[in-house]
GROMACS .gro file of C-alpha atoms in nm:
model
  377
    1MET     CA    1   2.461  -8.734   8.498
    2ASP     CA    2   2.222  -8.928   8.759
    3PHE     CA    3   2.228  -9.258   8.830
    4HIS     CA    4   1.921  -9.331   8.575
    5HIS     CA    5   2.078  -9.184   8.299
    6LYS     CA    6   2.369  -9.388   8.315
    7GLU     CA    7   2.228  -9.674   8.335
    8ILE     CA    8   1.981  -9.582   8.091
    9LEU     CA    9   2.306  -9.518   7.858
   10LYS     CA   10   2.501  -9.891   7.964
   11ARG     CA   11   2.118 -10.052   7.837
   12TYR     CA   12   2.172  -9.793   7.479
   13ALA     CA   13   2.509  -9.963   7.463
   14ARG     CA   14   2.360 -10.306   7.442
   15MET     CA   15   2.112 -10.250   7.217
   16ALA     CA   16   2.303 -10.101   6.989
   17THR     CA   17   2.507 -10.465   6.979
   18GLY     CA   18   2.187 -10.659   6.964
   19ARG     CA   19   2.234 -10.751   7.313
   20PRO     CA   20   1.930 -10.825   7.561
   21PHE     CA   21   1.978 -10.651   7.916
   22ALA     CA   22   1.796 -10.671   8.226
   23PRO     CA   23   1.522 -10.446   8.312
   24ILE     CA   24   1.589 -10.138   8.403
   25LEU     CA   25   1.226 -10.102   8.516
   26LEU     CA   26   1.090 -10.405   8.721
   27ASN     CA   27   0.680 -10.474   8.847
   28ILE     CA   28   0.677 -10.708   9.067
   29LEU     CA   29   0.235 -10.802   9.176
   30ILE     CA   30   0.373 -10.880   9.519
   31THR     CA   31   0.051 -11.075   9.640
   32SER     CA   32  -0.293 -11.183   9.564
   33VAL     CA   33  -0.399 -11.050   9.916
   34CYS     CA   34  -0.655 -10.823   9.862
   35ASP     CA   35  -0.941 -10.649  10.060
   36MET     CA   36  -1.107 -10.440   9.809
   37ARG     CA   37  -1.298 -10.559   9.490
   38CYS     CA   38  -1.286 -10.262   9.248
   39VAL     CA   39  -1.503 -10.265   8.938
   40HIS     CA   40  -1.219 -10.191   8.695
   41CYS     CA   41  -0.978 -10.472   8.879
   42PHE     CA   42  -0.808 -10.727   8.601
   43PHE     CA   43  -0.681 -10.948   8.869
   44THR     CA   44  -1.035 -11.026   9.009
   45ASP     CA   45  -0.991 -11.360   8.977
   46GLU     CA   46  -0.679 -11.425   9.128
   47LEU     CA   47  -0.780 -11.240   9.390
   48ASP     CA   48  -0.803 -11.452   9.769
   49ASP     CA   49  -0.726 -11.746   9.566
   50LYS     CA   50  -0.625 -11.955   9.862
   51PRO     CA   51  -0.408 -12.226   9.631
   52ARG     CA   52  -0.279 -11.923   9.512
   53LYS     CA   53  -0.167 -11.825   9.792
   54LYS     CA   54   0.002 -12.106   9.928
   55LEU     CA   55   0.251 -12.072   9.591
   56GLN     CA   56   0.296 -11.691   9.677
   57MET     CA   57   0.682 -11.605   9.713
   58THR     CA   58   0.834 -11.609   9.981
   59ALA     CA   59   1.101 -11.284  10.126
   60GLN     CA   60   1.354 -11.564  10.028
   61ASN     CA   61   1.240 -11.607   9.702
   62VAL     CA   62   1.270 -11.244   9.653
   63VAL     CA   63   1.592 -11.199   9.777
   64ARG     CA   64   1.725 -11.424   9.531
   65ILE     CA   65   1.554 -11.230   9.278
   66SER     CA   66   1.748 -10.878   9.357
   67GLU     CA   67   2.123 -11.101   9.383
   68THR     CA   68   2.004 -11.273   8.994
   69LEU     CA   69   1.841 -10.974   8.851
   70GLY     CA   70   2.214 -10.921   8.612
   71ALA     CA   71   2.180 -10.529   8.673
   72ASN     CA   72   2.137 -10.236   8.878
   73LEU     CA   73   1.838 -10.116   8.897
   74GLY     CA   74   1.573  -9.743   8.822
   75VAL     CA   75   1.299  -9.834   8.917
   76LEU     CA   76   1.114 -10.078   9.118
   77ILE     CA   77   0.688 -10.110   9.139
   78ILE     CA   78   0.519 -10.346   9.391
   79ALA     CA   79   0.160 -10.387   9.337
   80GLY     CA   80  -0.056 -10.638   9.459
   81GLY     CA   81  -0.324 -10.682   9.549
   82GLU     CA   82  -0.245 -10.492   9.853
   83PRO     CA   83   0.100 -10.495   9.875
   84PHE     CA   84   0.102 -10.330  10.269
   85THR     CA   85  -0.058 -10.717  10.363
   86ARG     CA   86   0.284 -10.825  10.330
   87LYS     CA   87   0.465 -10.803  10.694
   88ASP     CA   88   0.788 -10.856  10.485
   89LEU     CA   89   0.768 -10.545  10.232
   90PRO     CA   90   1.000 -10.322  10.397
   91GLU     CA   91   1.276 -10.663  10.322
   92ILE     CA   92   1.170 -10.698   9.996
   93ALA     CA   93   1.275 -10.317   9.925
   94ARG     CA   94   1.566 -10.330  10.135
   95ALA     CA   95   1.714 -10.647   9.898
   96PHE     CA   96   1.687 -10.400   9.587
   97TYR     CA   97   1.830 -10.154   9.750
   98GLU     CA   98   2.165 -10.340   9.843
   99ASN     CA   99   2.175 -10.595   9.545
  100ASN     CA  100   2.042 -10.322   9.243
  101LYS     CA  101   2.192  -9.990   9.382
  102LEU     CA  102   1.758  -9.933   9.363
  103GLU     CA  103   1.692  -9.542   9.296
  104SER     CA  104   1.331  -9.574   9.344
  105ILE     CA  105   1.059  -9.741   9.474
  106TYR     CA  106   0.683  -9.731   9.431
  107LEU     CA  107   0.413  -9.856   9.615
  108MET     CA  108   0.137  -9.893   9.477
  109SER     CA  109  -0.179  -9.922   9.766
  110ASN     CA  110  -0.570  -9.825   9.851
  111GLY     CA  111  -0.476  -9.643  10.187
  112GLN     CA  112  -0.655  -9.870  10.357
  113ILE     CA  113  -0.401  -9.977  10.583
  114GLN     CA  114  -0.274  -9.725  10.786
  115HIS     CA  115  -0.136  -9.946  11.082
  116ARG     CA  116   0.043 -10.122  10.827
  117ILE     CA  117   0.134  -9.824  10.574
  118ILE     CA  118   0.274  -9.547  10.813
  119PRO     CA  119   0.506  -9.776  10.979
  120ASP     CA  120   0.645  -9.938  10.703
  121VAL     CA  121   0.736  -9.644  10.484
  122SER     CA  122   0.876  -9.454  10.780
  123ARG     CA  123   1.075  -9.846  10.782
  124ILE     CA  124   1.210  -9.807  10.418
  125LEU     CA  125   1.309  -9.474  10.404
  126GLU     CA  126   1.518  -9.515  10.731
  127GLU     CA  127   1.680  -9.848  10.635
  128CYS     CA  128   1.718  -9.701  10.252
  129PRO     CA  129   1.898  -9.315  10.325
  130ASN     CA  130   1.907  -9.271   9.932
  131LEU     CA  131   1.582  -9.412   9.807
  132ASN     CA  132   1.314  -9.250   9.637
  133VAL     CA  133   0.972  -9.384   9.786
  134THR     CA  134   0.643  -9.294   9.598
  135VAL     CA  135   0.358  -9.424   9.790
  136ALA     CA  136   0.113  -9.444   9.421
  137LEU     CA  137  -0.237  -9.432   9.639
  138GLY     CA  138  -0.526  -9.591   9.425
  139ILE     CA  139  -0.847  -9.338   9.430
  140ASP     CA  140  -1.096  -9.331   9.200
  141GLY     CA  141  -1.276  -9.017   9.206
  142LEU     CA  142  -1.482  -8.786   9.434
  143LYS     CA  143  -1.605  -8.961   9.771
  144GLU     CA  144  -1.940  -9.132   9.574
  145ASP     CA  145  -1.794  -9.231   9.271
  146HIS     CA  146  -1.449  -9.385   9.438
  147GLU     CA  147  -1.666  -9.562   9.666
  148ALA     CA  148  -1.920  -9.697   9.392
  149ILE     CA  149  -1.578  -9.789   9.178
  150ARG     CA  150  -1.430 -10.013   9.527
  151GLN     CA  151  -1.704 -10.128   9.691
  152LYS     CA  152  -1.645 -10.009  10.003
  153PRO     CA  153  -1.737  -9.767  10.170
  154GLY     CA  154  -1.587  -9.522  10.384
  155SER     CA  155  -1.272  -9.611  10.167
  156TRP     CA  156  -1.246  -9.267  10.037
  157ASP     CA  157  -1.198  -9.070  10.348
  158ILE     CA  158  -0.915  -9.345  10.503
  159ALA     CA  159  -0.763  -9.245  10.158
  160ILE     CA  160  -0.774  -8.937  10.239
  161ASP     CA  161  -0.645  -8.930  10.555
  162THR     CA  162  -0.362  -9.180  10.468
  163ALA     CA  163  -0.220  -8.897  10.206
  164ARG     CA  164  -0.237  -8.624  10.430
  165LYS     CA  165  -0.074  -8.846  10.665
  166LEU     CA  166   0.229  -8.904  10.417
  167LYS     CA  167   0.219  -8.565  10.334
  168ALA     CA  168   0.329  -8.468  10.719
  169ILE     CA  169   0.604  -8.768  10.701
  170LYS     CA  170   0.764  -8.596  10.384
  171LYS     CA  171   0.786  -8.292  10.614
  172GLU     CA  172   1.115  -8.474  10.786
  173LYS     CA  173   1.164  -8.729  10.487
  174PRO     CA  174   1.182  -8.547  10.153
  175ARG     CA  175   1.249  -8.844   9.985
  176LEU     CA  176   0.864  -8.992  10.023
  177ASP     CA  177   0.669  -8.837   9.739
  178ILE     CA  178   0.243  -8.872   9.803
  179GLN     CA  179   0.089  -9.001   9.462
  180THR     CA  180  -0.294  -9.024   9.324
  181CYS     CA  181  -0.341  -9.299   9.048
  182THR     CA  182  -0.699  -9.231   8.893
  183CYS     CA  183  -0.778  -9.523   8.641
  184PHE     CA  184  -1.009  -9.346   8.399
  185MET     CA  185  -1.311  -9.556   8.322
  186ASN     CA  186  -1.656  -9.541   8.236
  187SER     CA  187  -1.797  -9.511   8.615
  188ASN     CA  188  -1.615  -9.128   8.718
  189GLN     CA  189  -1.577  -8.994   8.379
  190ASP     CA  190  -1.864  -8.769   8.452
  191ARG     CA  191  -1.674  -8.562   8.703
  192ILE     CA  192  -1.368  -8.621   8.657
  193PHE     CA  193  -1.219  -8.257   8.589
  194GLU     CA  194  -1.388  -8.196   8.908
  195TRP     CA  195  -1.180  -8.471   9.049
  196TYR     CA  196  -0.879  -8.305   8.907
  197ASP     CA  197  -0.958  -8.005   9.019
  198PHE     CA  198  -0.956  -8.149   9.427
  199LEU     CA  199  -0.620  -8.305   9.370
  200LYS     CA  200  -0.508  -7.979   9.169
  201TYR     CA  201  -0.633  -7.725   9.499
  202ASP     CA  202  -0.715  -7.916   9.812
  203LEU     CA  203  -0.512  -8.217   9.855
  204LYS     CA  204  -0.218  -8.140   9.644
  205PRO     CA  205  -0.008  -8.488   9.592
  206ASP     CA  206   0.337  -8.434   9.497
  207LYS     CA  207   0.271  -8.613   9.149
  208VAL     CA  208  -0.117  -8.717   8.995
  209ASN     CA  209  -0.122  -9.028   8.775
  210PHE     CA  210  -0.464  -9.060   8.554
  211ASN     CA  211  -0.456  -9.391   8.409
  212TYR     CA  212  -0.638  -9.541   8.070
  213ILE     CA  213  -0.856  -9.780   8.202
  214ARG     CA  214  -0.751 -10.180   8.041
  215PRO     CA  215  -0.910 -10.490   7.971
  216PRO     CA  216  -0.980 -10.731   8.105
  217SER     CA  217  -1.253 -10.569   8.354
  218ALA     CA  218  -1.442 -10.726   8.675
  219ARG     CA  219  -1.716 -10.484   8.536
  220PRO     CA  220  -1.720 -10.501   8.126
  221ARG     CA  221  -1.869 -10.128   8.066
  222GLU     CA  222  -1.591  -9.971   8.237
  223LEU     CA  223  -1.422 -10.033   7.985
  224ILE     CA  224  -1.703  -9.802   7.738
  225ILE     CA  225  -1.514  -9.474   7.792
  226ASP     CA  226  -1.498  -9.124   7.615
  227LYS     CA  227  -1.137  -9.082   7.460
  228ALA     CA  228  -1.173  -8.703   7.409
  229ARG     CA  229  -1.225  -8.637   7.730
  230TYR     CA  230  -0.964  -8.827   7.863
  231ASP     CA  231  -0.749  -8.689   7.590
  232ARG     CA  232  -0.828  -8.317   7.690
  233LEU     CA  233  -0.798  -8.419   8.043
  234SER     CA  234  -0.365  -8.546   7.890
  235HIS     CA  235  -0.402  -8.217   7.790
  236MET     CA  236  -0.479  -8.040   8.126
  237ILE     CA  237  -0.252  -8.185   8.300
  238SER     CA  238   0.056  -8.178   8.028
  239GLU     CA  239  -0.035  -7.784   8.036
  240ASP     CA  240  -0.025  -7.794   8.430
  241SER     CA  241   0.289  -7.940   8.417
  242ARG     CA  242   0.466  -7.724   8.215
  243HIS     CA  243   0.408  -7.414   8.363
  244ALA     CA  244   0.403  -7.561   8.746
  245ALA     CA  245   0.028  -7.449   8.798
  246ILE     CA  246   0.103  -7.829   8.975
  247LYS     CA  247   0.409  -7.946   9.125
  248ASN     CA  248   0.338  -8.316   8.933
  249SER     CA  249   0.697  -8.441   9.016
  250TYR     CA  250   0.909  -8.654   9.175
  251THR     CA  251   1.203  -8.632   9.424
  252GLY     CA  252   1.580  -8.697   9.331
  253ASP     CA  253   1.847  -8.632   9.063
  254ALA     CA  254   1.583  -8.793   8.760
  255GLY     CA  255   1.237  -8.661   8.960
  256PHE     CA  256   1.143  -8.432   8.667
  257PHE     CA  257   1.302  -8.679   8.407
  258LYS     CA  258   1.046  -8.958   8.528
  259ALA     CA  259   0.756  -8.715   8.536
  260ALA     CA  260   0.817  -8.547   8.187
  261ILE     CA  261   0.740  -8.948   8.100
  262ASP     CA  262   0.496  -8.980   8.254
  263VAL     CA  263   0.271  -8.629   8.130
  264TYR     CA  264   0.456  -8.682   7.735
  265MET     CA  265   0.277  -9.088   7.769
  266HIS     CA  266  -0.063  -8.995   7.838
  267GLU     CA  267  -0.047  -8.791   7.541
  268LEU     CA  268   0.076  -9.062   7.302
  269ILE     CA  269  -0.171  -9.297   7.470
  270ALA     CA  270  -0.461  -9.096   7.359
  271LYS     CA  271  -0.321  -9.077   7.062
  272THR     CA  272  -0.292  -9.456   7.054
  273ALA     CA  273  -0.653  -9.476   7.145
  274PHE     CA  274  -0.783  -9.244   6.875
  275GLU     CA  275  -0.576  -9.397   6.635
  276GLY     CA  276  -0.572  -9.737   6.699
  277ARG     CA  277  -0.215  -9.821   6.569
  278PRO     CA  278   0.133  -9.831   6.758
  279GLN     CA  279   0.318  -9.447   6.835
  280LEU     CA  280   0.621  -9.633   6.961
  281GLN     CA  281   0.848  -9.983   7.002
  282CYS     CA  282   0.773 -10.128   7.281
  283TRP     CA  283   1.033 -10.282   7.472
  284ALA     CA  284   0.843 -10.467   7.757
  285GLY     CA  285   1.070 -10.769   7.821
  286THR     CA  286   1.342 -10.600   7.747
  287ALA     CA  287   1.331 -10.229   7.945
  288GLY     CA  288   1.077 -10.369   8.141
  289ALA     CA  289   0.935 -10.681   8.340
  290VAL     CA  290   0.651 -10.817   8.533
  291ILE     CA  291   0.701 -11.081   8.792
  292TYR     CA  292   0.357 -11.223   8.951
  293ASP     CA  293   0.345 -11.321   9.329
  294GLU     CA  294   0.315 -11.684   9.274
  295GLY     CA  295   0.695 -11.676   9.072
  296THR     CA  296   0.553 -11.648   8.682
  297VAL     CA  297   0.696 -11.405   8.453
  298SER     CA  298   0.598 -11.205   8.177
  299SER     CA  299   0.696 -10.896   7.943
  300CYS     CA  300   0.386 -10.724   8.048
  301GLU     CA  301   0.045 -10.794   8.203
  302ILE     CA  302  -0.099 -10.796   7.920
  303LEU     CA  303   0.040 -11.102   7.743
  304GLU     CA  304   0.073 -11.455   7.891
  305SER     CA  305   0.293 -11.528   8.127
  306VAL     CA  306   0.636 -11.679   7.978
  307ALA     CA  307   0.816 -11.918   8.270
  308ASN     CA  308   0.801 -11.954   8.658
  309LEU     CA  309   1.115 -11.883   8.828
  310ARG     CA  310   1.083 -12.187   9.073
  311GLU     CA  311   1.167 -12.362   8.778
  312TYR     CA  312   1.489 -12.166   8.718
  313ASP     CA  313   1.575 -12.194   9.093
  314TRP     CA  314   1.449 -11.813   9.137
  315ASN     CA  315   1.732 -11.752   8.924
  316PHE     CA  316   1.585 -11.428   8.755
  317SER     CA  317   1.898 -11.373   8.473
  318LYS     CA  318   1.877 -11.784   8.358
  319LEU     CA  319   1.476 -11.676   8.317
  320TRP     CA  320   1.557 -11.370   8.139
  321TYR     CA  321   1.760 -11.508   7.866
  322SER     CA  322   1.609 -11.807   7.814
  323PRO     CA  323   1.521 -11.908   7.438
  324ALA     CA  324   1.119 -11.862   7.588
  325MET     CA  325   1.198 -11.485   7.679
  326GLU     CA  326   1.389 -11.454   7.394
  327ALA     CA  327   1.096 -11.589   7.172
  328ARG     CA  328   0.836 -11.335   7.353
  329ARG     CA  329   1.128 -10.997   7.316
  330GLU     CA  330   1.079 -11.095   6.934
  331ALA     CA  331   0.705 -11.129   6.964
  332VAL     CA  332   0.675 -10.803   7.157
  333ALA     CA  333   0.953 -10.579   6.856
  334ASN     CA  334   0.690 -10.758   6.579
  335GLY     CA  335   0.450 -10.437   6.614
  336CYS     CA  336   0.262 -10.536   6.950
  337PHE     CA  337   0.109 -10.227   7.114
  338CYS     CA  338  -0.128 -10.156   7.385
  339THR     CA  339  -0.230  -9.819   7.624
  340HIS     CA  340  -0.013  -9.998   7.915
  341GLU     CA  341   0.136  -9.717   8.108
  342SER     CA  342   0.410  -9.902   8.381
  343ASN     CA  343   0.495 -10.219   8.077
  344CYS     CA  344   0.459 -10.014   7.820
  345TYR     CA  345   0.510  -9.672   7.772
  346TYR     CA  346   0.732  -9.614   8.093
  347PRO     CA  347   0.983  -9.863   8.063
  348SER     CA  348   0.981  -9.760   7.621
  349LEU     CA  349   1.014  -9.462   7.621
  350PRO     CA  350   1.370  -9.403   7.667
  351PHE     CA  351   1.444  -9.577   7.419
  352ASN     CA  352   1.271  -9.472   7.139
  353PRO     CA  353   1.502  -9.184   7.038
  354THR     CA  354   1.248  -8.953   6.893
  355HIS     CA  355   1.067  -8.955   7.212
  356LEU     CA  356   1.320  -8.899   7.479
  357VAL     CA  357   1.457  -8.565   7.267
  358GLU     CA  358   1.096  -8.473   7.317
  359ILE     CA  359   1.070  -8.556   7.661
  360LYS     CA  360   1.415  -8.402   7.766
  361LYS     CA  361   1.287  -8.043   7.625
  362LEU     CA  362   0.932  -8.146   7.820
  363GLU     CA  363   1.150  -8.223   8.112
  364LYS     CA  364   1.362  -7.943   8.097
  365GLU     CA  365   1.064  -7.693   8.064
  366MET     CA  366   0.904  -7.828   8.386
  367LYS     CA  367   1.263  -7.758   8.524
  368GLU     CA  368   1.231  -7.445   8.448
  369SER     CA  369   0.872  -7.351   8.524
  370ALA     CA  370   0.925  -7.520   8.913
  371ARG     CA  371   1.214  -7.265   8.919
  372ALA     CA  372   1.088  -7.013   8.840
  373THR     CA  373   0.759  -7.054   9.087
  374ARG     CA  374   0.974  -7.100   9.430
  375GLN     CA  375   1.240  -6.757   9.298
  376LEU     CA  376   0.879  -6.606   9.333
  377VAL     CA  377   0.717  -6.739   9.613
   0.00000   0.00000   0.00000
């Protein structure tokens, strides 16, 4: 049994006795510094705010969090802002790798500052020899659409070039995955299938993600989307993944399992959007947590923060098992639902037994198709 499944089973044991447990997925918005002002960004008001930047967590603060997390960690998502603006990103990754036996790290980026991205990713791969590293590049469609959304001319060419440079590194460092993250929104939905074709037949990343836009949005009209088109795209990616028409999986022993969660959840999100009701028990605040750049902690990015780690001497477990966090868990359990991938679906689905059975079936199907494809080559 691989590390990720072992950690899930450990938490199932605590769940069975009604005890809270340390998150298996941690999302850290490590900085509010960013060189873009994307029209769909939910974090626009916080970006480059000078008083906020003065409160940004130090590497020492993050090390303290990792030391007090209270358990091993399956997945760490580092986001922002633009994470690669931080010079201490490799130290932060290494802290969780050494203190929490971190299995996988996802580094979210707009792909612009290559002079930091390439050496930092290479260093993380060198210093964390068993860590699965995914660089998730935010590319929101074909060139014209992407640059209008990101409000930065020339940014598409740089992001695509970054993806190709990372693919070259992967030839020597197979634990590296290159993922594209596209936010499905009003401005790109008309050409979304052309963009998917580009990814499928030209760029060919290891993993593709199309995330359902969520409020708030810097430009509110981006929230007006064609749900049927999103549903069609989700089914198309599901079929291509099931039959290995695209790779769409991660490196590592649990790579197909985590990819199966991705594929399965997008179809479930489409159903949630259509029906306007929950499709799963949300375990945000239990299986997953969010830490913001200035130390506040929440169950997810949709709800308000619960408390700041400064008030708890940066001791994560002390805050995590506090009465305030317990109250949040009770509120989440009382029918809370949304369409948020990394805060709701990704950490919660493994703890929904009915859905887990379907995910394991999908994982098997994807593995068998990938194996058959390789045998034919």
